[in-house]
Amino acid sequence: MTLQDSLDKLKERIEGGMPPQIVNIMHQATADLEASGIGEGILKVGDKAPEFKLPNQDGNLVSSTELLKNGPLVVTYYRGAWCPYCNTDLGNLKRYTAELQEFNATMISVSPQIPQYNKQITTQQRLNFDLLSDSENNVANEFGLRWEMVDPLKSLYRDSFGISLPNYNGDESWTLPVPARFIIGTDGIIKYAEFSIDYTKRPNPDVLVKALNEI
């Protein structure tokens, strides 16, 4: 079963138990984000990648510059521990760590949530790569991924789902990153890039192995 097969089954189960009006709000918010043109500003292959130094799940700073001294860097952006689609994605990604290491590549995942929640997911899923905290989505903004959640989606998450982004992220901005994956070469240039404005859609992680093989 591919990652997308798993995500499709998850979506069917989640949305199948929701009232139509709630599902409509979620789908409309995704459509509005796509229509906003955010995808046009997301970094592409050939662009210079932002340099960053962010705390991992243990609070230790991780430097992209230092990691790139060892080989290519695989950066995946996810929304947070509260997102079942992102958690499914992380669980699939960990299966590919060994293959990526054959190319001397290091994989990290980044979200705006505080280290406490990254630690929680790392432990629960027994992840074998670092989860970094991007406060206020500042680095995500440099990649072109940051967007702000507004009503009615914001009220739906807060009041109906009990998901408070300020609690998870440690700031009041209600911003999130578009889920994305990048491969950054040792020269700091992006060699592979993809993003999913529809957060329920993700490519199978084996595309990362294929991309590294072609670099």
mmCIF file with all atom_site columns, C-alpha atoms in Angstrom:
data_model
loop_
_atom_site.group_PDB
_atom_site.id
_atom_site.type_symbol
_atom_site.label_atom_id
_atom_site.label_alt_id
_atom_site.label_comp_id
_atom_site.label_asym_id
_atom_site.label_entity_id
_atom_site.label_seq_id
_atom_site.pdbx_PDB_ins_code
_atom_site.Cartn_x
_atom_site.Cartn_y
_atom_site.Cartn_z
_atom_site.occupancy
_atom_site.B_iso_or_equiv
_atom_site.pdbx_formal_charge
_atom_site.auth_seq_id
_atom_site.auth_comp_id
_atom_site.auth_asym_id
_atom_site.auth_atom_id
_atom_site.pdbx_PDB_model_num
ATOM 1   C CA . MET A 1 1   ? 0.000   0.000  0.000   1.00 0.00 ? 1   MET A CA 1
ATOM 2   C CA . THR A 1 2   ? 1.380   3.410  -0.955  1.00 0.00 ? 2   THR A CA 1
ATOM 3   C CA . LEU A 1 3   ? 1.418   6.385  1.380   1.00 0.00 ? 3   LEU A CA 1
ATOM 4   C CA . GLN A 1 4   ? -1.395  7.996  -0.603  1.00 0.00 ? 4   GLN A CA 1
ATOM 5   C CA . ASP A 1 5   ? -3.519  4.840  -0.285  1.00 0.00 ? 5   ASP A CA 1
ATOM 6   C CA . SER A 1 6   ? -3.107  5.096  3.487   1.00 0.00 ? 6   SER A CA 1
ATOM 7   C CA . LEU A 1 7   ? -3.952  8.796  3.455   1.00 0.00 ? 7   LEU A CA 1
ATOM 8   C CA . ASP A 1 8   ? -7.043  8.230  1.311   1.00 0.00 ? 8   ASP A CA 1
ATOM 9   C CA . LYS A 1 9   ? -8.340  5.615  3.748   1.00 0.00 ? 9   LYS A CA 1
ATOM 10  C CA . LEU A 1 10  ? -7.596  7.945  6.647   1.00 0.00 ? 10  LEU A CA 1
ATOM 11  C CA . LYS A 1 11  ? -9.450  10.807 4.961   1.00 0.00 ? 11  LYS A CA 1
ATOM 12  C CA . GLU A 1 12  ? -12.456 8.598  4.256   1.00 0.00 ? 12  GLU A CA 1
ATOM 13  C CA . ARG A 1 13  ? -12.588 7.536  7.897   1.00 0.00 ? 13  ARG A CA 1
ATOM 14  C CA . ILE A 1 14  ? -12.118 11.041 9.322   1.00 0.00 ? 14  ILE A CA 1
ATOM 15  C CA . GLU A 1 15  ? -14.375 12.999 6.990   1.00 0.00 ? 15  GLU A CA 1
ATOM 16  C CA . GLY A 1 16  ? -16.955 10.210 6.892   1.00 0.00 ? 16  GLY A CA 1
ATOM 17  C CA . GLY A 1 17  ? -17.671 10.835 10.555  1.00 0.00 ? 17  GLY A CA 1
ATOM 18  C CA . MET A 1 18  ? -18.110 14.593 10.191  1.00 0.00 ? 18  MET A CA 1
ATOM 19  C CA . PRO A 1 19  ? -21.224 16.646 9.378   1.00 0.00 ? 19  PRO A CA 1
ATOM 20  C CA . PRO A 1 20  ? -21.202 17.866 5.749   1.00 0.00 ? 20  PRO A CA 1
ATOM 21  C CA . GLN A 1 21  ? -21.009 21.521 6.786   1.00 0.00 ? 21  GLN A CA 1
ATOM 22  C CA . ILE A 1 22  ? -17.732 20.911 8.619   1.00 0.00 ? 22  ILE A CA 1
ATOM 23  C CA . VAL A 1 23  ? -16.243 18.998 5.684   1.00 0.00 ? 23  VAL A CA 1
ATOM 24  C CA . ASN A 1 24  ? -17.294 21.847 3.380   1.00 0.00 ? 24  ASN A CA 1
ATOM 25  C CA . ILE A 1 25  ? -15.457 24.407 5.528   1.00 0.00 ? 25  ILE A CA 1
ATOM 26  C CA . MET A 1 26  ? -12.275 22.326 5.398   1.00 0.00 ? 26  MET A CA 1
ATOM 27  C CA . HIS A 1 27  ? -12.468 21.741 1.649   1.00 0.00 ? 27  HIS A CA 1
ATOM 28  C CA . GLN A 1 28  ? -13.224 25.401 0.945   1.00 0.00 ? 28  GLN A CA 1
ATOM 29  C CA . ALA A 1 29  ? -10.251 26.518 3.033   1.00 0.00 ? 29  ALA A CA 1
ATOM 30  C CA . THR A 1 30  ? -7.970  24.268 0.971   1.00 0.00 ? 30  THR A CA 1
ATOM 31  C CA . ALA A 1 31  ? -9.474  25.589 -2.265  1.00 0.00 ? 31  ALA A CA 1
ATOM 32  C CA . ASP A 1 32  ? -9.010  29.177 -1.083  1.00 0.00 ? 32  ASP A CA 1
ATOM 33  C CA . LEU A 1 33  ? -5.370  28.544 -0.201  1.00 0.00 ? 33  LEU A CA 1
ATOM 34  C CA . GLU A 1 34  ? -4.738  27.024 -3.625  1.00 0.00 ? 34  GLU A CA 1
ATOM 35  C CA . ALA A 1 35  ? -6.460  30.006 -5.268  1.00 0.00 ? 35  ALA A CA 1
ATOM 36  C CA . SER A 1 36  ? -4.334  32.451 -3.269  1.00 0.00 ? 36  SER A CA 1
ATOM 37  C CA . GLY A 1 37  ? -1.363  31.680 -5.497  1.00 0.00 ? 37  GLY A CA 1
ATOM 38  C CA . ILE A 1 38  ? 0.861   30.617 -2.599  1.00 0.00 ? 38  ILE A CA 1
ATOM 39  C CA . GLY A 1 39  ? 2.316   27.846 -4.738  1.00 0.00 ? 39  GLY A CA 1
ATOM 40  C CA . GLU A 1 40  ? 3.907   30.405 -7.065  1.00 0.00 ? 40  GLU A CA 1
ATOM 41  C CA . GLY A 1 41  ? 6.092   31.711 -4.251  1.00 0.00 ? 41  GLY A CA 1
ATOM 42  C CA . ILE A 1 42  ? 7.351   28.378 -2.927  1.00 0.00 ? 42  ILE A CA 1
ATOM 43  C CA . LEU A 1 43  ? 11.027  27.733 -3.657  1.00 0.00 ? 43  LEU A CA 1
ATOM 44  C CA . LYS A 1 44  ? 11.729  25.523 -6.641  1.00 0.00 ? 44  LYS A CA 1
ATOM 45  C CA . VAL A 1 45  ? 14.565  23.402 -8.014  1.00 0.00 ? 45  VAL A CA 1
ATOM 46  C CA . GLY A 1 46  ? 17.556  25.635 -8.718  1.00 0.00 ? 46  GLY A CA 1
ATOM 47  C CA . ASP A 1 47  ? 16.749  28.146 -5.972  1.00 0.00 ? 47  ASP A CA 1
ATOM 48  C CA . LYS A 1 48  ? 19.139  28.863 -3.119  1.00 0.00 ? 48  LYS A CA 1
ATOM 49  C CA . ALA A 1 49  ? 17.849  27.223 0.068   1.00 0.00 ? 49  ALA A CA 1
ATOM 50  C CA . PRO A 1 50  ? 17.586  29.256 3.281   1.00 0.00 ? 50  PRO A CA 1
ATOM 51  C CA . GLU A 1 51  ? 20.214  28.534 5.909   1.00 0.00 ? 51  GLU A CA 1
ATOM 52  C CA . PHE A 1 52  ? 18.815  27.791 9.347   1.00 0.00 ? 52  PHE A CA 1
ATOM 53  C CA . LYS A 1 53  ? 19.686  26.713 12.867  1.00 0.00 ? 53  LYS A CA 1
ATOM 54  C CA . LEU A 1 54  ? 16.719  25.302 14.774  1.00 0.00 ? 54  LEU A CA 1
ATOM 55  C CA . PRO A 1 55  ? 16.177  23.304 17.998  1.00 0.00 ? 55  PRO A CA 1
ATOM 56  C CA . ASN A 1 56  ? 15.381  19.607 17.669  1.00 0.00 ? 56  ASN A CA 1
ATOM 57  C CA . GLN A 1 57  ? 13.042  17.541 19.848  1.00 0.00 ? 57  GLN A CA 1
ATOM 58  C CA . ASP A 1 58  ? 15.650  17.548 22.644  1.00 0.00 ? 58  ASP A CA 1
ATOM 59  C CA . GLY A 1 59  ? 16.237  21.290 22.463  1.00 0.00 ? 59  GLY A CA 1
ATOM 60  C CA . ASN A 1 60  ? 19.623  20.958 20.747  1.00 0.00 ? 60  ASN A CA 1
ATOM 61  C CA . LEU A 1 61  ? 20.339  23.352 17.885  1.00 0.00 ? 61  LEU A CA 1
ATOM 62  C CA . VAL A 1 62  ? 20.699  21.751 14.465  1.00 0.00 ? 62  VAL A CA 1
ATOM 63  C CA . SER A 1 63  ? 22.454  23.706 11.704  1.00 0.00 ? 63  SER A CA 1
ATOM 64  C CA . SER A 1 64  ? 21.643  23.152 8.053   1.00 0.00 ? 64  SER A CA 1
ATOM 65  C CA . THR A 1 65  ? 25.105  24.444 7.140   1.00 0.00 ? 65  THR A CA 1
ATOM 66  C CA . GLU A 1 66  ? 26.787  21.824 9.316   1.00 0.00 ? 66  GLU A CA 1
ATOM 67  C CA . LEU A 1 67  ? 24.588  18.994 8.022   1.00 0.00 ? 67  LEU A CA 1
ATOM 68  C CA . LEU A 1 68  ? 25.357  19.897 4.423   1.00 0.00 ? 68  LEU A CA 1
ATOM 69  C CA . LYS A 1 69  ? 29.050  19.303 5.092   1.00 0.00 ? 69  LYS A CA 1
ATOM 70  C CA . ASN A 1 70  ? 28.220  15.596 5.287   1.00 0.00 ? 70  ASN A CA 1
ATOM 71  C CA . GLY A 1 71  ? 26.036  15.327 2.183   1.00 0.00 ? 71  GLY A CA 1
ATOM 72  C CA . PRO A 1 72  ? 22.631  16.303 0.790   1.00 0.00 ? 72  PRO A CA 1
ATOM 73  C CA . LEU A 1 73  ? 19.919  17.441 3.183   1.00 0.00 ? 73  LEU A CA 1
ATOM 74  C CA . VAL A 1 74  ? 16.324  16.193 2.933   1.00 0.00 ? 74  VAL A CA 1
ATOM 75  C CA . VAL A 1 75  ? 13.961  18.708 4.553   1.00 0.00 ? 75  VAL A CA 1
ATOM 76  C CA . THR A 1 76  ? 10.312  17.818 5.094   1.00 0.00 ? 76  THR A CA 1
ATOM 77  C CA . TYR A 1 77  ? 7.796   20.323 6.421   1.00 0.00 ? 77  TYR A CA 1
ATOM 78  C CA . TYR A 1 78  ? 4.774   19.121 8.388   1.00 0.00 ? 78  TYR A CA 1
ATOM 79  C CA . ARG A 1 79  ? 1.993   20.849 10.279  1.00 0.00 ? 79  ARG A CA 1
ATOM 80  C CA . GLY A 1 80  ? 2.049   19.355 13.765  1.00 0.00 ? 80  GLY A CA 1
ATOM 81  C CA . ALA A 1 81  ? 1.383   16.495 16.150  1.00 0.00 ? 81  ALA A CA 1
ATOM 82  C CA . TRP A 1 82  ? -2.366  17.172 15.974  1.00 0.00 ? 82  TRP A CA 1
ATOM 83  C CA . CYS A 1 83  ? -2.479  16.354 12.222  1.00 0.00 ? 83  CYS A CA 1
ATOM 84  C CA . PRO A 1 84  ? -3.126  12.638 11.531  1.00 0.00 ? 84  PRO A CA 1
ATOM 85  C CA . TYR A 1 85  ? -2.085  13.022 7.896   1.00 0.00 ? 85  TYR A CA 1
ATOM 86  C CA . CYS A 1 86  ? 1.299   14.440 8.892   1.00 0.00 ? 86  CYS A CA 1
ATOM 87  C CA . ASN A 1 87  ? 1.809   11.715 11.482  1.00 0.00 ? 87  ASN A CA 1
ATOM 88  C CA . THR A 1 88  ? 1.094   9.067  8.859   1.00 0.00 ? 88  THR A CA 1
ATOM 89  C CA . ASP A 1 89  ? 3.608   10.758 6.573   1.00 0.00 ? 89  ASP A CA 1
ATOM 90  C CA . LEU A 1 90  ? 6.284   10.793 9.291   1.00 0.00 ? 90  LEU A CA 1
ATOM 91  C CA . GLY A 1 91  ? 5.689   7.116  9.998   1.00 0.00 ? 91  GLY A CA 1
ATOM 92  C CA . ASN A 1 92  ? 6.307   6.323  6.340   1.00 0.00 ? 92  ASN A CA 1
ATOM 93  C CA . LEU A 1 93  ? 9.363   8.537  6.040   1.00 0.00 ? 93  LEU A CA 1
ATOM 94  C CA . LYS A 1 94  ? 11.217  6.705  8.814   1.00 0.00 ? 94  LYS A CA 1
ATOM 95  C CA . ARG A 1 95  ? 11.226  3.569  6.659   1.00 0.00 ? 95  ARG A CA 1
ATOM 96  C CA . TYR A 1 96  ? 13.460  5.313  4.126   1.00 0.00 ? 96  TYR A CA 1
ATOM 97  C CA . THR A 1 97  ? 16.140  6.722  6.409   1.00 0.00 ? 97  THR A CA 1
ATOM 98  C CA . ALA A 1 98  ? 18.605  3.890  5.717   1.00 0.00 ? 98  ALA A CA 1
ATOM 99  C CA . GLU A 1 99  ? 18.196  4.247  1.937   1.00 0.00 ? 99  GLU A CA 1
ATOM 100 C CA . LEU A 1 100 ? 18.758  7.986  2.137   1.00 0.00 ? 100 LEU A CA 1
ATOM 101 C CA . GLN A 1 101 ? 21.905  7.442  4.179   1.00 0.00 ? 101 GLN A CA 1
ATOM 102 C CA . GLU A 1 102 ? 23.336  5.381  1.312   1.00 0.00 ? 102 GLU A CA 1
ATOM 103 C CA . PHE A 1 103 ? 23.602  8.733  -0.493  1.00 0.00 ? 103 PHE A CA 1
ATOM 104 C CA . ASN A 1 104 ? 25.139  10.364 2.631   1.00 0.00 ? 104 ASN A CA 1
ATOM 105 C CA . ALA A 1 105 ? 21.871  12.274 2.929   1.00 0.00 ? 105 ALA A CA 1
ATOM 106 C CA . THR A 1 106 ? 20.453  13.455 6.237   1.00 0.00 ? 106 THR A CA 1
ATOM 107 C CA . MET A 1 107 ? 16.690  13.751 6.695   1.00 0.00 ? 107 MET A CA 1
ATOM 108 C CA . ILE A 1 108 ? 15.036  16.209 9.066   1.00 0.00 ? 108 ILE A CA 1
ATOM 109 C CA . SER A 1 109 ? 11.433  17.295 9.517   1.00 0.00 ? 109 SER A CA 1
ATOM 110 C CA . VAL A 1 110 ? 10.370  20.786 10.501  1.00 0.00 ? 110 VAL A CA 1
ATOM 111 C CA . SER A 1 111 ? 7.180   22.170 12.024  1.00 0.00 ? 111 SER A CA 1
ATOM 112 C CA . PRO A 1 112 ? 6.207   25.322 13.929  1.00 0.00 ? 112 PRO A CA 1
ATOM 113 C CA . GLN A 1 113 ? 5.352   23.391 17.096  1.00 0.00 ? 113 GLN A CA 1
ATOM 114 C CA . ILE A 1 114 ? 7.465   23.639 20.225  1.00 0.00 ? 114 ILE A CA 1
ATOM 115 C CA . PRO A 1 115 ? 10.052  20.911 21.013  1.00 0.00 ? 115 PRO A CA 1
ATOM 116 C CA . GLN A 1 116 ? 7.762   19.332 23.614  1.00 0.00 ? 116 GLN A CA 1
ATOM 117 C CA . TYR A 1 117 ? 5.363   18.123 20.923  1.00 0.00 ? 117 TYR A CA 1
ATOM 118 C CA . ASN A 1 118 ? 8.149   17.125 18.553  1.00 0.00 ? 118 ASN A CA 1
ATOM 119 C CA . LYS A 1 119 ? 9.554   15.007 21.375  1.00 0.00 ? 119 LYS A CA 1
ATOM 120 C CA . GLN A 1 120 ? 6.129   13.456 21.899  1.00 0.00 ? 120 GLN A CA 1
ATOM 121 C CA . ILE A 1 121 ? 5.811   12.380 18.256  1.00 0.00 ? 121 ILE A CA 1
ATOM 122 C CA . THR A 1 122 ? 9.414   11.209 18.065  1.00 0.00 ? 122 THR A CA 1
ATOM 123 C CA . THR A 1 123 ? 8.826   8.933  21.055  1.00 0.00 ? 123 THR A CA 1
ATOM 124 C CA . GLN A 1 124 ? 5.389   7.694  20.013  1.00 0.00 ? 124 GLN A CA 1
ATOM 125 C CA . GLN A 1 125 ? 6.450   6.821  16.479  1.00 0.00 ? 125 GLN A CA 1
ATOM 126 C CA . ARG A 1 126 ? 10.031  5.856  17.336  1.00 0.00 ? 126 ARG A CA 1
ATOM 127 C CA . LEU A 1 127 ? 11.302  8.168  14.636  1.00 0.00 ? 127 LEU A CA 1
ATOM 128 C CA . ASN A 1 128 ? 14.917  7.872  13.547  1.00 0.00 ? 128 ASN A CA 1
ATOM 129 C CA . PHE A 1 129 ? 15.429  11.454 12.415  1.00 0.00 ? 129 PHE A CA 1
ATOM 130 C CA . ASP A 1 130 ? 15.269  14.880 14.055  1.00 0.00 ? 130 ASP A CA 1
ATOM 131 C CA . LEU A 1 131 ? 12.134  17.004 14.276  1.00 0.00 ? 131 LEU A CA 1
ATOM 132 C CA . LEU A 1 132 ? 12.974  20.703 14.365  1.00 0.00 ? 132 LEU A CA 1
ATOM 133 C CA . SER A 1 133 ? 10.939  23.602 15.756  1.00 0.00 ? 133 SER A CA 1
ATOM 134 C CA . ASP A 1 134 ? 10.529  26.566 13.413  1.00 0.00 ? 134 ASP A CA 1
ATOM 135 C CA . SER A 1 135 ? 9.159   29.279 15.705  1.00 0.00 ? 135 SER A CA 1
ATOM 136 C CA . GLU A 1 136 ? 6.462   31.420 14.051  1.00 0.00 ? 136 GLU A CA 1
ATOM 137 C CA . ASN A 1 137 ? 7.194   29.605 10.779  1.00 0.00 ? 137 ASN A CA 1
ATOM 138 C CA . ASN A 1 138 ? 10.017  32.034 10.083  1.00 0.00 ? 138 ASN A CA 1
ATOM 139 C CA . VAL A 1 139 ? 12.109  29.588 8.052   1.00 0.00 ? 139 VAL A CA 1
ATOM 140 C CA . ALA A 1 140 ? 8.951   28.226 6.416   1.00 0.00 ? 140 ALA A CA 1
ATOM 141 C CA . ASN A 1 141 ? 8.310   31.776 5.244   1.00 0.00 ? 141 ASN A CA 1
ATOM 142 C CA . GLU A 1 142 ? 11.750  31.859 3.613   1.00 0.00 ? 142 GLU A CA 1
ATOM 143 C CA . PHE A 1 143 ? 10.804  28.682 1.735   1.00 0.00 ? 143 PHE A CA 1
ATOM 144 C CA . GLY A 1 144 ? 7.499   30.351 0.748   1.00 0.00 ? 144 GLY A CA 1
ATOM 145 C CA . LEU A 1 145 ? 5.406   27.883 2.750   1.00 0.00 ? 145 LEU A CA 1
ATOM 146 C CA . ARG A 1 146 ? 3.852   30.005 5.510   1.00 0.00 ? 146 ARG A CA 1
ATOM 147 C CA . TRP A 1 147 ? 0.143   30.825 5.516   1.00 0.00 ? 147 TRP A CA 1
ATOM 148 C CA . GLU A 1 148 ? -2.289  32.122 8.141   1.00 0.00 ? 148 GLU A CA 1
ATOM 149 C CA . MET A 1 149 ? -5.402  30.257 9.231   1.00 0.00 ? 149 MET A CA 1
ATOM 150 C CA . VAL A 1 150 ? -8.487  32.500 9.360   1.00 0.00 ? 150 VAL A CA 1
ATOM 151 C CA . ASP A 1 151 ? -12.182 32.037 10.094  1.00 0.00 ? 151 ASP A CA 1
ATOM 152 C CA . PRO A 1 152 ? -14.243 29.970 9.619   1.00 0.00 ? 152 PRO A CA 1
ATOM 153 C CA . LEU A 1 153 ? -11.461 27.342 9.600   1.00 0.00 ? 153 LEU A CA 1
ATOM 154 C CA . LYS A 1 154 ? -9.740  28.916 12.609  1.00 0.00 ? 154 LYS A CA 1
ATOM 155 C CA . SER A 1 155 ? -12.912 28.772 14.715  1.00 0.00 ? 155 SER A CA 1
ATOM 156 C CA . LEU A 1 156 ? -13.568 25.217 13.558  1.00 0.00 ? 156 LEU A CA 1
ATOM 157 C CA . TYR A 1 157 ? -10.141 24.036 14.705  1.00 0.00 ? 157 TYR A CA 1
ATOM 158 C CA . ARG A 1 158 ? -10.289 25.941 17.989  1.00 0.00 ? 158 ARG A CA 1
ATOM 159 C CA . ASP A 1 159 ? -13.912 25.430 19.027  1.00 0.00 ? 159 ASP A CA 1
ATOM 160 C CA . SER A 1 160 ? -14.966 22.160 17.376  1.00 0.00 ? 160 SER A CA 1
ATOM 161 C CA . PHE A 1 161 ? -11.720 20.190 17.141  1.00 0.00 ? 161 PHE A CA 1
ATOM 162 C CA . GLY A 1 162 ? -10.098 21.584 20.290  1.00 0.00 ? 162 GLY A CA 1
ATOM 163 C CA . ILE A 1 163 ? -6.875  22.303 18.385  1.00 0.00 ? 163 ILE A CA 1
ATOM 164 C CA . SER A 1 164 ? -5.242  25.520 19.594  1.00 0.00 ? 164 SER A CA 1
ATOM 165 C CA . LEU A 1 165 ? -2.281  26.396 17.396  1.00 0.00 ? 165 LEU A CA 1
ATOM 166 C CA . PRO A 1 166 ? -0.998  28.923 19.985  1.00 0.00 ? 166 PRO A CA 1
ATOM 167 C CA . ASN A 1 167 ? -0.762  26.056 22.475  1.00 0.00 ? 167 ASN A CA 1
ATOM 168 C CA . TYR A 1 168 ? 1.130   23.784 20.072  1.00 0.00 ? 168 TYR A CA 1
ATOM 169 C CA . ASN A 1 169 ? 3.278   26.465 18.460  1.00 0.00 ? 169 ASN A CA 1
ATOM 170 C CA . GLY A 1 170 ? 3.948   28.799 21.363  1.00 0.00 ? 170 GLY A CA 1
ATOM 171 C CA . ASP A 1 171 ? 2.863   31.943 19.504  1.00 0.00 ? 171 ASP A CA 1
ATOM 172 C CA . GLU A 1 172 ? -0.396  33.676 18.623  1.00 0.00 ? 172 GLU A CA 1
ATOM 173 C CA . SER A 1 173 ? 0.050   33.856 14.872  1.00 0.00 ? 173 SER A CA 1
ATOM 174 C CA . TRP A 1 174 ? -2.171  30.899 13.815  1.00 0.00 ? 174 TRP A CA 1
ATOM 175 C CA . THR A 1 175 ? 0.216   30.253 10.939  1.00 0.00 ? 175 THR A CA 1
ATOM 176 C CA . LEU A 1 176 ? 1.111   26.903 9.390   1.00 0.00 ? 176 LEU A CA 1
ATOM 177 C CA . PRO A 1 177 ? 3.446   25.641 6.669   1.00 0.00 ? 177 PRO A CA 1
ATOM 178 C CA . VAL A 1 178 ? 2.275   24.024 3.469   1.00 0.00 ? 178 VAL A CA 1
ATOM 179 C CA . PRO A 1 179 ? 3.500   20.394 3.750   1.00 0.00 ? 179 PRO A CA 1
ATOM 180 C CA . ALA A 1 180 ? 6.563   20.095 1.535   1.00 0.00 ? 180 ALA A CA 1
ATOM 181 C CA . ARG A 1 181 ? 9.782   18.215 0.849   1.00 0.00 ? 181 ARG A CA 1
ATOM 182 C CA . PHE A 1 182 ? 13.080  19.538 -0.431  1.00 0.00 ? 182 PHE A CA 1
ATOM 183 C CA . ILE A 1 183 ? 16.442  18.001 -1.213  1.00 0.00 ? 183 ILE A CA 1
ATOM 184 C CA . ILE A 1 184 ? 19.241  20.517 -0.762  1.00 0.00 ? 184 ILE A CA 1
ATOM 185 C CA . GLY A 1 185 ? 22.591  19.799 -2.378  1.00 0.00 ? 185 GLY A CA 1
ATOM 186 C CA . THR A 1 186 ? 25.934  20.334 -0.660  1.00 0.00 ? 186 THR A CA 1
ATOM 187 C CA . ASP A 1 187 ? 26.196  23.573 -2.652  1.00 0.00 ? 187 ASP A CA 1
ATOM 188 C CA . GLY A 1 188 ? 23.071  24.890 -0.888  1.00 0.00 ? 188 GLY A CA 1
ATOM 189 C CA . ILE A 1 189 ? 20.946  24.697 -4.041  1.00 0.00 ? 189 ILE A CA 1
ATOM 190 C CA . ILE A 1 190 ? 17.565  22.937 -4.060  1.00 0.00 ? 190 ILE A CA 1
ATOM 191 C CA . LYS A 1 191 ? 17.764  19.789 -6.209  1.00 0.00 ? 191 LYS A CA 1
ATOM 192 C CA . TYR A 1 192 ? 14.233  18.477 -5.594  1.00 0.00 ? 192 TYR A CA 1
ATOM 193 C CA . ALA A 1 193 ? 11.083  20.241 -4.404  1.00 0.00 ? 193 ALA A CA 1
ATOM 194 C CA . GLU A 1 194 ? 7.444   19.333 -3.989  1.00 0.00 ? 194 GLU A CA 1
ATOM 195 C CA . PHE A 1 195 ? 4.582   20.617 -1.874  1.00 0.00 ? 195 PHE A CA 1
ATOM 196 C CA . SER A 1 196 ? 1.004   19.663 -1.026  1.00 0.00 ? 196 SER A CA 1
ATOM 197 C CA . ILE A 1 197 ? -1.394  22.550 -0.568  1.00 0.00 ? 197 ILE A CA 1
ATOM 198 C CA . ASP A 1 198 ? -4.013  19.842 -0.089  1.00 0.00 ? 198 ASP A CA 1
ATOM 199 C CA . TYR A 1 199 ? -2.538  18.380 3.103   1.00 0.00 ? 199 TYR A CA 1
ATOM 200 C CA . THR A 1 200 ? -4.252  15.024 2.476   1.00 0.00 ? 200 THR A CA 1
ATOM 201 C CA . LYS A 1 201 ? -2.092  14.452 -0.629  1.00 0.00 ? 201 LYS A CA 1
ATOM 202 C CA . ARG A 1 202 ? 1.542   13.347 -0.308  1.00 0.00 ? 202 ARG A CA 1
ATOM 203 C CA . PRO A 1 203 ? 3.857   11.511 -2.728  1.00 0.00 ? 203 PRO A CA 1
ATOM 204 C CA . ASN A 1 204 ? 5.346   8.204  -1.671  1.00 0.00 ? 204 ASN A CA 1
ATOM 205 C CA . PRO A 1 205 ? 8.741   8.775  0.014   1.00 0.00 ? 205 PRO A CA 1
ATOM 206 C CA . ASP A 1 206 ? 10.516  6.580  -2.524  1.00 0.00 ? 206 ASP A CA 1
ATOM 207 C CA . VAL A 1 207 ? 10.551  9.615  -4.834  1.00 0.00 ? 207 VAL A CA 1
ATOM 208 C CA . LEU A 1 208 ? 13.243  11.020 -2.539  1.00 0.00 ? 208 LEU A CA 1
ATOM 209 C CA . VAL A 1 209 ? 15.469  7.995  -3.177  1.00 0.00 ? 209 VAL A CA 1
ATOM 210 C CA . LYS A 1 210 ? 14.926  8.335  -6.923  1.00 0.00 ? 210 LYS A CA 1
ATOM 211 C CA . ALA A 1 211 ? 15.727  12.041 -6.811  1.00 0.00 ? 211 ALA A CA 1
ATOM 212 C CA . LEU A 1 212 ? 18.942  11.472 -4.842  1.00 0.00 ? 212 LEU A CA 1
ATOM 213 C CA . ASN A 1 213 ? 19.982  8.823  -7.337  1.00 0.00 ? 213 ASN A CA 1
ATOM 214 C CA . GLU A 1 214 ? 19.620  11.362 -10.140 1.00 0.00 ? 214 GLU A CA 1
ATOM 215 C CA . ILE A 1 215 ? 21.598  14.137 -8.471  1.00 0.00 ? 215 ILE A CA 1
#
